Amino acid sequence: MSILVTGSTGAIGTQVVNGLVAHKATVHALTRNPDKASFPHGVRAVAGEMTDVESMRAALKDVDTLFLLNAVVADEVTQALIALNLAREAGIQRIVYFSVQNSDAFTDVPHFTGKYTVERAIEQLDLPATVLRPSYFMQNDAMMKGALENGVYPMPLGERGVSMVDTRDIAEIAVASLLRREQAATPLPREVIELVGPDAITGKDAAAIWSETLGKPVAYGGNDLVGFEKNMASRAPSWSAYDIRLMLARFQSDGMLPKPGAIDIMTGILGHAPRSYRAFAKETAAAWKA
C-alpha cells in the first residue's frame, strides 16, 4: 500500500509528504529531478512529469492512492486529466484532488475554471475521490515582507472579505484524507471539503492586523488591479498576472467566503480550530525578527 504525491516539492506537497511520513505511510514523491530532490528518509523519489505519459504510467504502477496537485500553469487541465485517466487505467480507486474554493463560481478565472473542469471529470467518471477546495493561502502574504515593513499591505483584496487558510491546516487535512482512503477496506464515496480560515479578511483588515503585529502604521494599498497586474507581469508570465488579476477582481466583487458548516467540518478533521490570520501574522513577524 503506497501513496503517490504529485507537486511533492511545493509549499503544500512538501508538508503533505512530511505529514504522511510522520504517520509511517509508504510515500512515492513525483519529481522532475529525483537526484536533486530532498525528501525524508524512506520516501521514494520517482522521476516524472504529468505531460510525459510513459513516466506517469511508471510512477502510478506501484501505488494505490494518488494525491493529485498540479501547479497553476498554462497546461494545468491537460496535466490533471492525463494523470486522472492514467490513474483509472492503473486501477487506482483512492484519490485526493487539490482544487480551489469557488472553483464552480469564478468561471471567468482561468485556473479556477480549469480546476472545476477536473472536478467535473472526477464526478462524471465516478472516481472515488476527496476534492479539496482551499481558499487563498495566508502564507502568500509572507512574501510581502518588504512592502509591509515599508508600511503598506499591497494585496488588493477589496472590502468583501477572503477566508484565508493556513497551509498547515490544508496539509493536515490532505494527509488525513489520504490516510482515510488508503486505510479503508473499500473505496470511499466522493466528497468535497472546503478549506478556509475562521475570519473573512478584507484589505483594510489585513493592514490593521499587520499594524498591530509590527507595532507601526501599515496602510492598505487599495484596489488598483491594473497596477497590480503590471507589477506582477514584470516578474511572472503575462497570462499568470492576468489570471491572478481576474481572481482578485472576483475577490473584490464577491469575496471568498465559506459555505455554512465548513469550519465545523475542518475542526472535526483537524482536532482543533483552523488557524487565524492574526496568529499567522504574529508567527511570521516573529520569524522575521529571529
mmCIF file of C-alpha atoms in Angstrom:
data_model
loop_
_atom_site.group_PDB
_atom_site.id
_atom_site.type_symbol
_atom_site.label_atom_id
_atom_site.label_comp_id
_atom_site.label_asym_id
_atom_site.label_seq_id
_atom_site.Cartn_x
_atom_site.Cartn_y
_atom_site.Cartn_z
ATOM 1 C CA MET A 1 0.000 0.000 0.000
ATOM 2 C CA SER A 2 1.638 3.249 -1.101
ATOM 3 C CA ILE A 3 0.716 6.850 -1.882
ATOM 4 C CA LEU A 4 1.985 8.875 -4.851
ATOM 5 C CA VAL A 5 2.286 12.595 -4.112
ATOM 6 C CA THR A 6 2.453 14.934 -7.096
ATOM 7 C CA GLY A 7 3.591 18.507 -6.576
ATOM 8 C CA SER A 8 5.807 16.958 -3.924
ATOM 9 C CA THR A 9 8.408 19.730 -3.730
ATOM 10 C CA GLY A 10 5.999 22.672 -3.492
ATOM 11 C CA ALA A 11 4.660 24.535 -0.467
ATOM 12 C CA ILE A 12 1.756 22.118 0.074
ATOM 13 C CA GLY A 13 3.298 18.947 -1.321
ATOM 14 C CA THR A 14 6.332 19.157 0.948
ATOM 15 C CA GLN A 15 4.115 19.366 4.032
ATOM 16 C CA VAL A 16 1.939 16.505 2.785
ATOM 17 C CA VAL A 17 4.970 14.275 2.236
ATOM 18 C CA ASN A 18 6.299 15.092 5.714
ATOM 19 C CA GLY A 19 2.889 14.515 7.291
ATOM 20 C CA LEU A 20 2.454 11.130 5.622
ATOM 21 C CA VAL A 21 5.948 10.064 6.699
ATOM 22 C CA ALA A 22 5.124 11.080 10.278
ATOM 23 C CA HIS A 23 2.213 8.618 10.073
ATOM 24 C CA LYS A 24 4.547 5.922 8.718
ATOM 25 C CA ALA A 25 2.883 5.799 5.308
ATOM 26 C CA THR A 26 4.747 4.481 2.296
ATOM 27 C CA VAL A 27 5.278 7.526 0.082
ATOM 28 C CA HIS A 28 6.336 7.895 -3.536
ATOM 29 C CA ALA A 29 7.121 11.521 -4.454
ATOM 30 C CA LEU A 30 6.870 12.593 -8.098
ATOM 31 C CA THR A 31 9.620 14.995 -9.127
ATOM 32 C CA ARG A 32 11.361 16.043 -12.321
ATOM 33 C CA ASN A 33 14.792 15.657 -10.744
ATOM 34 C CA PRO A 34 14.991 12.815 -8.184
ATOM 35 C CA ASP A 35 18.753 13.271 -7.794
ATOM 36 C CA LYS A 36 18.305 16.869 -6.661
ATOM 37 C CA ALA A 37 15.208 16.368 -4.512
ATOM 38 C CA SER A 38 15.483 16.217 -0.734
ATOM 39 C CA PHE A 39 12.859 14.061 0.975
ATOM 40 C CA PRO A 40 12.613 12.438 4.419
ATOM 41 C CA HIS A 41 14.205 9.035 4.873
ATOM 42 C CA GLY A 42 12.125 6.272 3.353
ATOM 43 C CA VAL A 43 10.414 8.384 0.700
ATOM 44 C CA ARG A 44 10.890 7.029 -2.802
ATOM 45 C CA ALA A 45 11.639 9.838 -5.275
ATOM 46 C CA VAL A 46 10.039 8.989 -8.622
ATOM 47 C CA ALA A 47 11.092 10.688 -11.856
ATOM 48 C CA GLY A 48 8.222 12.007 -13.925
ATOM 49 C CA GLU A 49 6.267 14.865 -15.459
ATOM 50 C CA MET A 50 2.499 14.975 -15.878
ATOM 51 C CA THR A 51 2.691 15.567 -19.622
ATOM 52 C CA ASP A 52 5.172 12.704 -20.066
ATOM 53 C CA VAL A 53 2.706 9.830 -20.314
ATOM 54 C CA GLU A 54 5.166 6.974 -20.021
ATOM 55 C CA SER A 55 6.829 8.463 -16.944
ATOM 56 C CA MET A 56 3.394 8.901 -15.331
ATOM 57 C CA ARG A 57 2.409 5.333 -16.182
ATOM 58 C CA ALA A 58 5.582 4.141 -14.471
ATOM 59 C CA ALA A 59 5.001 6.399 -11.439
ATOM 60 C CA LEU A 60 1.435 5.119 -10.965
ATOM 61 C CA LYS A 61 2.315 1.463 -11.423
ATOM 62 C CA ASP A 62 3.177 0.613 -7.820
ATOM 63 C CA VAL A 63 0.721 2.784 -5.885
ATOM 64 C CA ASP A 64 -2.909 2.510 -4.822
ATOM 65 C CA THR A 65 -3.544 6.089 -3.644
ATOM 66 C CA LEU A 66 -2.938 9.356 -5.508
ATOM 67 C CA PHE A 67 -2.562 12.909 -4.225
ATOM 68 C CA LEU A 68 -3.121 14.983 -7.358
ATOM 69 C CA LEU A 69 -1.759 18.504 -7.039
ATOM 70 C CA ASN A 70 -0.525 20.322 -10.083
ATOM 71 C CA ALA A 71 0.700 23.893 -10.290
ATOM 72 C CA VAL A 72 -1.157 26.786 -11.854
ATOM 73 C CA VAL A 73 0.425 26.554 -15.295
ATOM 74 C CA ALA A 74 -0.841 27.141 -18.827
ATOM 75 C CA ASP A 75 -1.463 23.421 -19.458
ATOM 76 C CA GLU A 76 -2.829 22.637 -15.995
ATOM 77 C CA VAL A 77 -6.022 20.953 -17.247
ATOM 78 C CA THR A 78 -4.101 18.732 -19.668
ATOM 79 C CA GLN A 79 -1.730 17.681 -16.886
ATOM 80 C CA ALA A 80 -4.502 16.832 -14.453
ATOM 81 C CA LEU A 81 -6.708 14.951 -16.924
ATOM 82 C CA ILE A 82 -3.777 12.869 -18.159
ATOM 83 C CA ALA A 83 -2.922 11.957 -14.579
ATOM 84 C CA LEU A 84 -6.539 11.109 -13.747
ATOM 85 C CA ASN A 85 -7.027 8.920 -16.803
ATOM 86 C CA LEU A 86 -3.748 7.112 -16.241
ATOM 87 C CA ALA A 87 -4.768 6.535 -12.613
ATOM 88 C CA ARG A 88 -8.015 4.952 -13.865
ATOM 89 C CA GLU A 89 -6.052 2.732 -16.225
ATOM 90 C CA ALA A 90 -3.850 1.683 -13.309
ATOM 91 C CA GLY A 91 -6.925 0.753 -11.250
ATOM 92 C CA ILE A 92 -6.332 3.388 -8.578
ATOM 93 C CA GLN A 93 -9.520 3.974 -6.597
ATOM 94 C CA ARG A 94 -8.215 6.217 -3.852
ATOM 95 C CA ILE A 95 -7.676 9.826 -4.948
ATOM 96 C CA VAL A 96 -7.363 13.222 -3.284
ATOM 97 C CA TYR A 97 -7.527 16.121 -5.741
ATOM 98 C CA PHE A 98 -6.318 19.625 -4.908
ATOM 99 C CA SER A 99 -8.755 22.176 -6.352
ATOM 100 C CA VAL A 100 -9.675 25.700 -5.188
ATOM 101 C CA GLN A 101 -12.524 27.349 -3.282
ATOM 102 C CA ASN A 102 -15.246 28.752 -5.559
ATOM 103 C CA SER A 103 -13.954 26.699 -8.481
ATOM 104 C CA ASP A 104 -17.563 26.329 -9.631
ATOM 105 C CA ALA A 105 -18.416 30.020 -9.273
ATOM 106 C CA PHE A 106 -15.467 32.060 -10.569
ATOM 107 C CA THR A 107 -15.949 30.945 -14.161
ATOM 108 C CA ASP A 108 -14.005 33.859 -15.664
ATOM 109 C CA VAL A 109 -10.818 32.994 -13.758
ATOM 110 C CA PRO A 110 -8.781 30.529 -15.852
ATOM 111 C CA HIS A 111 -7.203 28.436 -13.110
ATOM 112 C CA PHE A 112 -10.489 28.224 -11.171
ATOM 113 C CA THR A 113 -12.420 27.002 -14.206
ATOM 114 C CA GLY A 114 -9.568 24.639 -15.063
ATOM 115 C CA LYS A 115 -9.746 23.003 -11.666
ATOM 116 C CA TYR A 116 -13.527 22.782 -11.847
ATOM 117 C CA THR A 117 -13.179 21.013 -15.204
ATOM 118 C CA VAL A 118 -11.106 18.370 -13.429
ATOM 119 C CA GLU A 119 -13.713 18.165 -10.659
ATOM 120 C CA ARG A 120 -16.395 17.547 -13.288
ATOM 121 C CA ALA A 121 -14.297 14.754 -14.786
ATOM 122 C CA ILE A 122 -13.963 13.152 -11.357
ATOM 123 C CA GLU A 123 -17.734 13.306 -10.946
ATOM 124 C CA GLN A 124 -18.640 12.099 -14.446
ATOM 125 C CA LEU A 125 -16.125 9.260 -14.332
ATOM 126 C CA ASP A 126 -17.449 8.337 -10.868
ATOM 127 C CA LEU A 127 -13.970 8.303 -9.363
ATOM 128 C CA PRO A 128 -13.761 7.698 -5.606
ATOM 129 C CA ALA A 129 -12.067 10.930 -4.588
ATOM 130 C CA THR A 130 -11.819 13.663 -2.000
ATOM 131 C CA VAL A 131 -11.814 17.087 -3.641
ATOM 132 C CA LEU A 132 -10.103 19.714 -1.511
ATOM 133 C CA ARG A 133 -11.121 23.322 -2.176
ATOM 134 C CA PRO A 134 -8.695 25.649 -0.370
ATOM 135 C CA SER A 135 -9.085 29.398 -0.136
ATOM 136 C CA TYR A 136 -6.267 31.922 -0.618
ATOM 137 C CA PHE A 137 -3.165 30.845 1.329
ATOM 138 C CA MET A 138 -2.218 33.016 4.316
ATOM 139 C CA GLN A 139 1.423 32.149 3.617
ATOM 140 C CA ASN A 140 1.256 34.041 0.303
ATOM 141 C CA ASP A 141 1.373 37.204 2.390
ATOM 142 C CA ALA A 142 4.712 36.233 3.941
ATOM 143 C CA MET A 143 6.256 37.192 0.590
ATOM 144 C CA MET A 144 5.212 40.821 1.188
ATOM 145 C CA LYS A 145 7.802 41.449 3.888
ATOM 146 C CA GLY A 146 9.407 44.426 2.147
ATOM 147 C CA ALA A 147 6.132 46.217 1.461
ATOM 148 C CA LEU A 148 4.780 45.530 4.943
ATOM 149 C CA GLU A 149 7.936 46.776 6.640
ATOM 150 C CA ASN A 150 7.639 49.911 4.492
ATOM 151 C CA GLY A 151 4.107 50.430 5.788
ATOM 152 C CA VAL A 152 1.893 49.070 3.009
ATOM 153 C CA TYR A 153 -0.272 45.957 2.675
ATOM 154 C CA PRO A 154 -0.227 45.649 -1.129
ATOM 155 C CA MET A 155 -2.598 42.762 -1.966
ATOM 156 C CA PRO A 156 -5.813 44.304 -3.434
ATOM 157 C CA LEU A 157 -8.287 42.048 -1.622
ATOM 158 C CA GLY A 158 -11.137 44.545 -1.587
ATOM 159 C CA GLU A 159 -13.843 45.032 1.029
ATOM 160 C CA ARG A 160 -15.943 41.859 0.782
ATOM 161 C CA GLY A 161 -13.568 39.577 2.712
ATOM 162 C CA VAL A 162 -11.471 36.497 1.954
ATOM 163 C CA SER A 163 -11.475 33.476 4.283
ATOM 164 C CA MET A 164 -7.714 32.908 4.031
ATOM 165 C CA VAL A 165 -6.456 29.489 5.112
ATOM 166 C CA ASP A 166 -3.174 28.416 6.686
ATOM 167 C CA THR A 167 -1.215 25.958 4.535
ATOM 168 C CA ARG A 168 -0.580 23.836 7.623
ATOM 169 C CA ASP A 169 -4.323 23.250 8.012
ATOM 170 C CA ILE A 170 -4.532 22.396 4.315
ATOM 171 C CA ALA A 171 -1.722 19.864 4.581
ATOM 172 C CA GLU A 172 -3.104 18.285 7.755
ATOM 173 C CA ILE A 173 -6.475 17.712 6.116
ATOM 174 C CA ALA A 174 -4.869 16.431 2.919
ATOM 175 C CA VAL A 175 -2.864 13.911 4.960
ATOM 176 C CA ALA A 176 -5.935 12.857 6.951
ATOM 177 C CA SER A 177 -7.941 12.424 3.739
ATOM 178 C CA LEU A 178 -5.213 10.358 2.079
ATOM 179 C CA LEU A 179 -4.766 8.104 5.098
ATOM 180 C CA ARG A 180 -8.502 7.585 5.494
ATOM 181 C CA ARG A 181 -8.828 6.493 1.882
ATOM 182 C CA GLU A 182 -5.625 4.455 1.978
ATOM 183 C CA GLN A 183 -6.697 2.547 5.069
ATOM 184 C CA ALA A 184 -10.325 1.946 4.035
ATOM 185 C CA ALA A 185 -11.176 -1.649 3.147
ATOM 186 C CA THR A 186 -13.120 -0.474 0.068
ATOM 187 C CA PRO A 187 -13.115 2.762 -1.977
ATOM 188 C CA LEU A 188 -14.893 5.580 -0.150
ATOM 189 C CA PRO A 189 -17.637 7.792 -1.663
ATOM 190 C CA ARG A 190 -16.716 11.015 -3.437
ATOM 191 C CA GLU A 191 -16.674 14.125 -1.244
ATOM 192 C CA VAL A 192 -15.793 17.835 -1.394
ATOM 193 C CA ILE A 193 -14.118 19.598 1.548
ATOM 194 C CA GLU A 194 -13.814 23.386 1.637
ATOM 195 C CA LEU A 195 -10.634 24.616 3.357
ATOM 196 C CA VAL A 196 -10.947 28.089 4.846
ATOM 197 C CA GLY A 197 -9.917 30.259 7.759
ATOM 198 C CA PRO A 198 -12.107 31.440 10.643
ATOM 199 C CA ASP A 199 -12.225 35.096 9.538
ATOM 200 C CA ALA A 200 -13.192 36.943 6.353
ATOM 201 C CA ILE A 201 -10.226 39.277 5.902
ATOM 202 C CA THR A 202 -10.543 42.479 3.862
ATOM 203 C CA GLY A 203 -7.595 44.504 2.609
ATOM 204 C CA LYS A 204 -8.107 47.007 5.428
ATOM 205 C CA ASP A 205 -8.414 44.174 7.982
ATOM 206 C CA ALA A 206 -5.086 42.724 6.872
ATOM 207 C CA ALA A 207 -3.406 46.126 7.066
ATOM 208 C CA ALA A 208 -4.775 46.680 10.584
ATOM 209 C CA ILE A 209 -3.560 43.252 11.747
ATOM 210 C CA TRP A 210 -0.077 43.943 10.389
ATOM 211 C CA SER A 211 -0.081 47.413 12.010
ATOM 212 C CA GLU A 212 -0.815 45.802 15.358
ATOM 213 C CA THR A 213 1.651 42.980 14.797
ATOM 214 C CA LEU A 214 4.574 45.114 13.590
ATOM 215 C CA GLY A 215 3.879 47.942 16.017
ATOM 216 C CA LYS A 216 3.802 50.626 13.330
ATOM 217 C CA PRO A 217 1.287 52.029 10.840
ATOM 218 C CA VAL A 218 0.527 49.804 7.843
ATOM 219 C CA ALA A 219 -1.889 51.198 5.251
ATOM 220 C CA TYR A 220 -3.972 49.262 2.763
ATOM 221 C CA GLY A 221 -2.591 49.811 -0.734
ATOM 222 C CA GLY A 222 -6.034 49.960 -2.325
ATOM 223 C CA ASN A 223 -7.917 48.129 -5.052
ATOM 224 C CA ASP A 224 -5.858 49.040 -8.133
ATOM 225 C CA LEU A 225 -5.915 45.877 -10.266
ATOM 226 C CA VAL A 226 -4.287 47.483 -13.309
ATOM 227 C CA GLY A 227 -1.233 48.427 -11.268
ATOM 228 C CA PHE A 228 -1.151 45.021 -9.605
ATOM 229 C CA GLU A 229 -1.193 43.211 -12.956
ATOM 230 C CA LYS A 230 1.538 45.447 -14.362
ATOM 231 C CA ASN A 231 3.756 44.872 -11.340
ATOM 232 C CA MET A 232 3.225 41.098 -11.354
ATOM 233 C CA ALA A 233 3.813 40.869 -15.114
ATOM 234 C CA SER A 234 7.278 42.354 -14.575
ATOM 235 C CA ARG A 235 8.298 39.157 -12.747
ATOM 236 C CA ALA A 236 5.860 36.492 -13.979
ATOM 237 C CA PRO A 237 4.315 35.424 -17.312
ATOM 238 C CA SER A 238 1.681 37.865 -18.555
ATOM 239 C CA TRP A 239 -1.012 35.132 -18.666
ATOM 240 C CA SER A 240 -0.364 34.376 -14.996
ATOM 241 C CA ALA A 241 -0.511 38.033 -13.979
ATOM 242 C CA TYR A 242 -3.815 38.460 -15.813
ATOM 243 C CA ASP A 243 -5.218 35.241 -14.292
ATOM 244 C CA ILE A 244 -4.450 36.491 -10.778
ATOM 245 C CA ARG A 245 -5.896 39.908 -11.627
ATOM 246 C CA LEU A 246 -9.164 38.221 -12.621
ATOM 247 C CA MET A 247 -9.156 36.273 -9.348
ATOM 248 C CA LEU A 248 -8.634 39.454 -7.335
ATOM 249 C CA ALA A 249 -11.437 41.163 -9.258
ATOM 250 C CA ARG A 250 -13.773 38.399 -8.039
ATOM 251 C CA PHE A 251 -12.430 38.813 -4.500
ATOM 252 C CA GLN A 252 -13.383 42.484 -4.763
ATOM 253 C CA SER A 253 -16.832 41.887 -6.259
ATOM 254 C CA ASP A 254 -17.887 38.667 -4.488
ATOM 255 C CA GLY A 255 -15.465 37.947 -1.673
ATOM 256 C CA MET A 256 -14.205 34.432 -0.915
ATOM 257 C CA LEU A 257 -16.447 33.291 1.911
ATOM 258 C CA PRO A 258 -17.005 29.817 3.374
ATOM 259 C CA LYS A 259 -20.155 27.818 2.954
ATOM 260 C CA PRO A 260 -22.180 27.070 6.132
ATOM 261 C CA GLY A 261 -20.613 24.324 8.192
ATOM 262 C CA ALA A 262 -17.161 24.473 6.547
ATOM 263 C CA ILE A 263 -15.354 25.492 9.740
ATOM 264 C CA ASP A 264 -17.088 22.762 11.764
ATOM 265 C CA ILE A 265 -16.075 20.108 9.227
ATOM 266 C CA MET A 266 -12.462 21.304 9.276
ATOM 267 C CA THR A 267 -12.392 21.431 13.073
ATOM 268 C CA GLY A 268 -13.646 17.859 13.238
ATOM 269 C CA ILE A 269 -10.906 16.625 10.915
ATOM 270 C CA LEU A 270 -8.095 18.714 12.402
ATOM 271 C CA GLY A 271 -8.993 18.188 16.042
ATOM 272 C CA HIS A 272 -8.531 21.939 16.526
ATOM 273 C CA ALA A 273 -9.989 25.136 15.111
ATOM 274 C CA PRO A 274 -8.485 26.396 11.853
ATOM 275 C CA ARG A 275 -5.628 28.833 12.431
ATOM 276 C CA SER A 276 -6.400 32.556 12.241
ATOM 277 C CA TYR A 277 -4.770 35.202 10.073
ATOM 278 C CA ARG A 278 -3.816 37.155 13.186
ATOM 279 C CA ALA A 279 -1.937 34.139 14.573
ATOM 280 C CA PHE A 280 -0.205 33.650 11.222
ATOM 281 C CA ALA A 281 0.886 37.312 11.151
ATOM 282 C CA LYS A 282 2.317 37.120 14.665
ATOM 283 C CA GLU A 283 4.253 33.933 13.897
ATOM 284 C CA THR A 284 5.544 35.361 10.638
ATOM 285 C CA ALA A 285 6.669 38.644 12.173
ATOM 286 C CA ALA A 286 8.450 36.743 14.947
ATOM 287 C CA ALA A 287 10.254 34.627 12.336
ATOM 288 C CA TRP A 288 11.378 37.778 10.507
ATOM 289 C CA LYS A 289 12.984 39.037 13.720
ATOM 290 C CA ALA A 290 14.697 35.731 14.553
#
